[in-house]
Amino acid sequence: MDHVDRRATHDHELWESVAAAARNRVGQRQGRMIAEHGLSGDVQYHWSMDDGTIVWSRGGRDFLHGRITVIGSVDHVQRTWLWSWANDSLPSAALGDIADVRRHGEEHAFPLLVWPSVRADPTPVAQARIVAADVLAAEGLWFEPGDELDLHFAIHELRPA
């Protein structure tokens, strides 16, 4: 199946249970990532889509490096969520294995993971990013807020600087 048809039968209860289980797993990994790597307080960071990296620093000194996968973005003007796999403007280094998330949606008939863009309501956006992080076995999530566009990243391969 190349895509999930918008008219296809969707098992909403199954989707909700999958999203809840993913939230538990990703939440635990997120908590560990923040606690074990000191990612709270006066932390600065810099990410690059060109090479798919993120670096955290404190007091001007780098202390942690990682790899990012752009999961998707929320356009505040259009009020839409756009999956990174559907965004032709992103460099391949920033996409990581995001195509696995779409394949997972196709295999399990989860339309939210397959439709390129959806209305950016809080629940589907949260479910999309959490299930994506779970499918990608990410160490955690990162969020870059913007005036017109928010970016959502999965974090992988954390290592001391």
CSV table of C-alpha atoms in Angstrom, one decimal:
chain,number,residue,atom,x,y,z
A,1,MET,CA,0.0,0.0,0.0
A,2,ASP,CA,1.5,3.3,-1.1
A,3,HIS,CA,-0.6,5.4,1.3
A,4,VAL,CA,-3.6,5.2,3.6
A,5,ASP,CA,-6.7,6.4,1.8
A,6,ARG,CA,-8.5,9.1,3.7
A,7,ARG,CA,-11.6,6.9,3.4
A,8,ALA,CA,-9.9,3.7,4.7
A,9,THR,CA,-11.1,2.3,8.0
A,10,HIS,CA,-9.2,3.7,10.9
A,11,ASP,CA,-9.2,1.9,14.2
A,12,HIS,CA,-9.3,4.9,16.5
A,13,GLU,CA,-9.1,2.9,19.7
A,14,LEU,CA,-6.0,1.1,18.4
A,15,TRP,CA,-4.4,4.4,17.4
A,16,GLU,CA,-5.1,5.9,20.9
A,17,SER,CA,-3.5,2.9,22.6
A,18,VAL,CA,-0.5,3.0,20.4
A,19,ALA,CA,-0.1,6.8,21.0
A,20,ALA,CA,-0.5,6.3,24.8
A,21,ALA,CA,2.1,3.5,24.9
A,22,ALA,CA,4.5,5.6,22.8
A,23,ARG,CA,3.9,8.6,25.2
A,24,ASN,CA,5.0,6.5,28.1
A,25,ARG,CA,8.1,5.1,26.4
A,26,VAL,CA,9.2,8.4,24.9
A,27,GLY,CA,8.4,10.3,28.1
A,28,GLN,CA,10.8,8.0,30.1
A,29,ARG,CA,13.5,8.4,27.5
A,30,GLN,CA,13.0,12.1,27.4
A,31,GLY,CA,13.3,12.3,31.2
A,32,ARG,CA,16.5,10.2,31.1
A,33,MET,CA,18.0,12.4,28.4
A,34,ILE,CA,17.4,15.6,30.3
A,35,ALA,CA,18.5,14.3,33.6
A,36,GLU,CA,21.6,12.3,32.5
A,37,HIS,CA,22.9,15.0,30.2
A,38,GLY,CA,22.0,18.1,32.2
A,39,LEU,CA,19.7,19.6,29.5
A,40,SER,CA,17.9,22.0,31.8
A,41,GLY,CA,18.6,25.4,33.3
A,42,ASP,CA,21.0,27.7,31.5
A,43,VAL,CA,21.6,25.5,28.5
A,44,GLN,CA,22.2,26.9,25.0
A,45,TYR,CA,22.1,24.9,21.8
A,46,HIS,CA,22.7,25.1,18.2
A,47,TRP,CA,21.4,22.8,15.5
A,48,SER,CA,22.2,22.4,11.8
A,49,MET,CA,19.9,20.9,9.2
A,50,ASP,CA,22.8,20.8,6.8
A,51,ASP,CA,24.6,18.1,8.7
A,52,GLY,CA,21.8,16.9,11.0
A,53,THR,CA,23.5,17.8,14.2
A,54,ILE,CA,22.8,19.5,17.5
A,55,VAL,CA,25.3,20.8,20.1
A,56,TRP,CA,24.5,21.9,23.6
A,57,SER,CA,26.7,24.3,25.6
A,58,ARG,CA,26.8,26.0,29.0
A,59,GLY,CA,28.8,29.0,29.7
A,60,GLY,CA,30.2,29.1,26.2
A,61,ARG,CA,31.6,25.5,26.4
A,62,ASP,CA,30.1,22.7,24.3
A,63,PHE,CA,29.2,19.7,26.5
A,64,LEU,CA,27.0,17.4,24.4
A,65,HIS,CA,26.6,16.5,20.7
A,66,GLY,CA,23.8,14.6,19.0
A,67,ARG,CA,22.1,13.9,15.7
A,68,ILE,CA,18.7,15.3,14.8
A,69,THR,CA,15.9,14.0,12.7
A,70,VAL,CA,13.4,16.7,11.7
A,71,ILE,CA,10.0,15.1,12.4
A,72,GLY,CA,7.9,17.9,11.1
A,73,SER,CA,6.8,21.5,11.4
A,74,VAL,CA,3.8,23.5,12.5
A,75,ASP,CA,3.0,26.5,10.3
A,76,HIS,CA,1.2,29.1,12.5
A,77,VAL,CA,-0.1,31.1,9.5
A,78,GLN,CA,-1.5,28.1,7.7
A,79,ARG,CA,-2.3,26.2,10.9
A,80,THR,CA,-0.9,23.0,9.5
A,81,TRP,CA,1.4,20.2,10.5
A,82,LEU,CA,3.8,19.1,7.7
A,83,TRP,CA,5.8,15.9,8.0
A,84,SER,CA,9.5,16.3,7.2
A,85,TRP,CA,9.3,13.4,4.7
A,86,ALA,CA,6.8,15.6,2.7
A,87,ASN,CA,9.0,18.7,2.8
A,88,ASP,CA,11.2,18.9,-0.3
A,89,SER,CA,13.1,21.9,1.1
A,90,LEU,CA,14.8,19.9,3.9
A,91,PRO,CA,18.3,18.5,3.4
A,92,SER,CA,18.6,14.7,3.5
A,93,ALA,CA,21.0,14.9,6.5
A,94,ALA,CA,18.1,16.3,8.6
A,95,LEU,CA,15.6,13.6,7.6
A,96,GLY,CA,17.4,10.6,9.1
A,97,ASP,CA,15.1,7.6,9.0
A,98,ILE,CA,11.8,9.6,9.0
A,99,ALA,CA,10.6,7.5,6.0
A,100,ASP,CA,10.3,4.6,8.6
A,101,VAL,CA,7.5,6.6,10.3
A,102,ARG,CA,5.5,6.9,7.1
A,103,ARG,CA,6.1,3.1,6.4
A,104,HIS,CA,4.9,2.3,9.9
A,105,GLY,CA,1.7,4.3,9.2
A,106,GLU,CA,1.1,2.5,5.9
A,107,GLU,CA,1.7,-0.9,7.5
A,108,HIS,CA,-0.7,-0.3,10.4
A,109,ALA,CA,-3.3,2.0,8.6
A,110,PHE,CA,-2.5,5.0,10.8
A,111,PRO,CA,-3.5,8.0,8.6
A,112,LEU,CA,-1.9,10.6,10.7
A,113,LEU,CA,1.5,9.1,10.0
A,114,VAL,CA,0.8,8.9,6.2
A,115,TRP,CA,-1.0,12.1,5.3
A,116,PRO,CA,1.7,14.7,4.3
A,117,SER,CA,-0.1,17.5,6.1
A,118,VAL,CA,-2.9,17.8,8.6
A,119,ARG,CA,-4.6,20.6,10.6
A,120,ALA,CA,-2.2,21.6,13.4
A,121,ASP,CA,-4.5,20.8,16.4
A,122,PRO,CA,-2.5,20.1,19.6
A,123,THR,CA,-3.6,16.5,20.1
A,124,PRO,CA,-2.6,15.2,16.6
A,125,VAL,CA,0.6,17.2,16.6
A,126,ALA,CA,1.6,15.7,20.0
A,127,GLN,CA,0.7,12.2,18.9
A,128,ALA,CA,2.5,12.5,15.6
A,129,ARG,CA,5.8,13.7,17.2
A,130,ILE,CA,5.6,11.1,20.0
A,131,VAL,CA,4.8,8.1,17.8
A,132,ALA,CA,7.5,9.3,15.4
A,133,ALA,CA,10.1,9.5,18.2
A,134,ASP,CA,9.0,6.0,19.4
A,135,VAL,CA,9.2,4.5,15.9
A,136,LEU,CA,12.7,6.1,15.5
A,137,ALA,CA,13.8,4.9,18.9
A,138,ALA,CA,14.9,8.5,19.6
A,139,GLU,CA,16.6,9.3,22.9
A,140,GLY,CA,14.3,12.3,23.2
A,141,LEU,CA,12.5,15.2,21.5
A,142,TRP,CA,13.5,18.8,20.9
A,143,PHE,CA,11.3,21.7,20.0
A,144,GLU,CA,12.3,24.9,18.2
A,145,PRO,CA,9.6,27.5,18.5
A,146,GLY,CA,9.3,30.3,16.0
A,147,ASP,CA,7.0,33.2,15.2
A,148,GLU,CA,5.6,31.6,12.1
A,149,LEU,CA,7.0,28.1,12.2
A,150,ASP,CA,7.8,25.5,14.9
A,151,LEU,CA,10.2,22.7,14.2
A,152,HIS,CA,10.1,19.3,16.0
A,153,PHE,CA,13.2,17.1,16.2
A,154,ALA,CA,14.0,13.6,17.3
A,155,ILE,CA,17.4,13.4,19.1
A,156,HIS,CA,19.8,10.5,18.6
A,157,GLU,CA,23.3,9.4,19.3
A,158,LEU,CA,24.1,11.7,22.2
A,159,ARG,CA,27.8,11.8,23.2
A,160,PRO,CA,29.9,14.1,25.3
A,161,ALA,CA,31.7,16.9,23.5
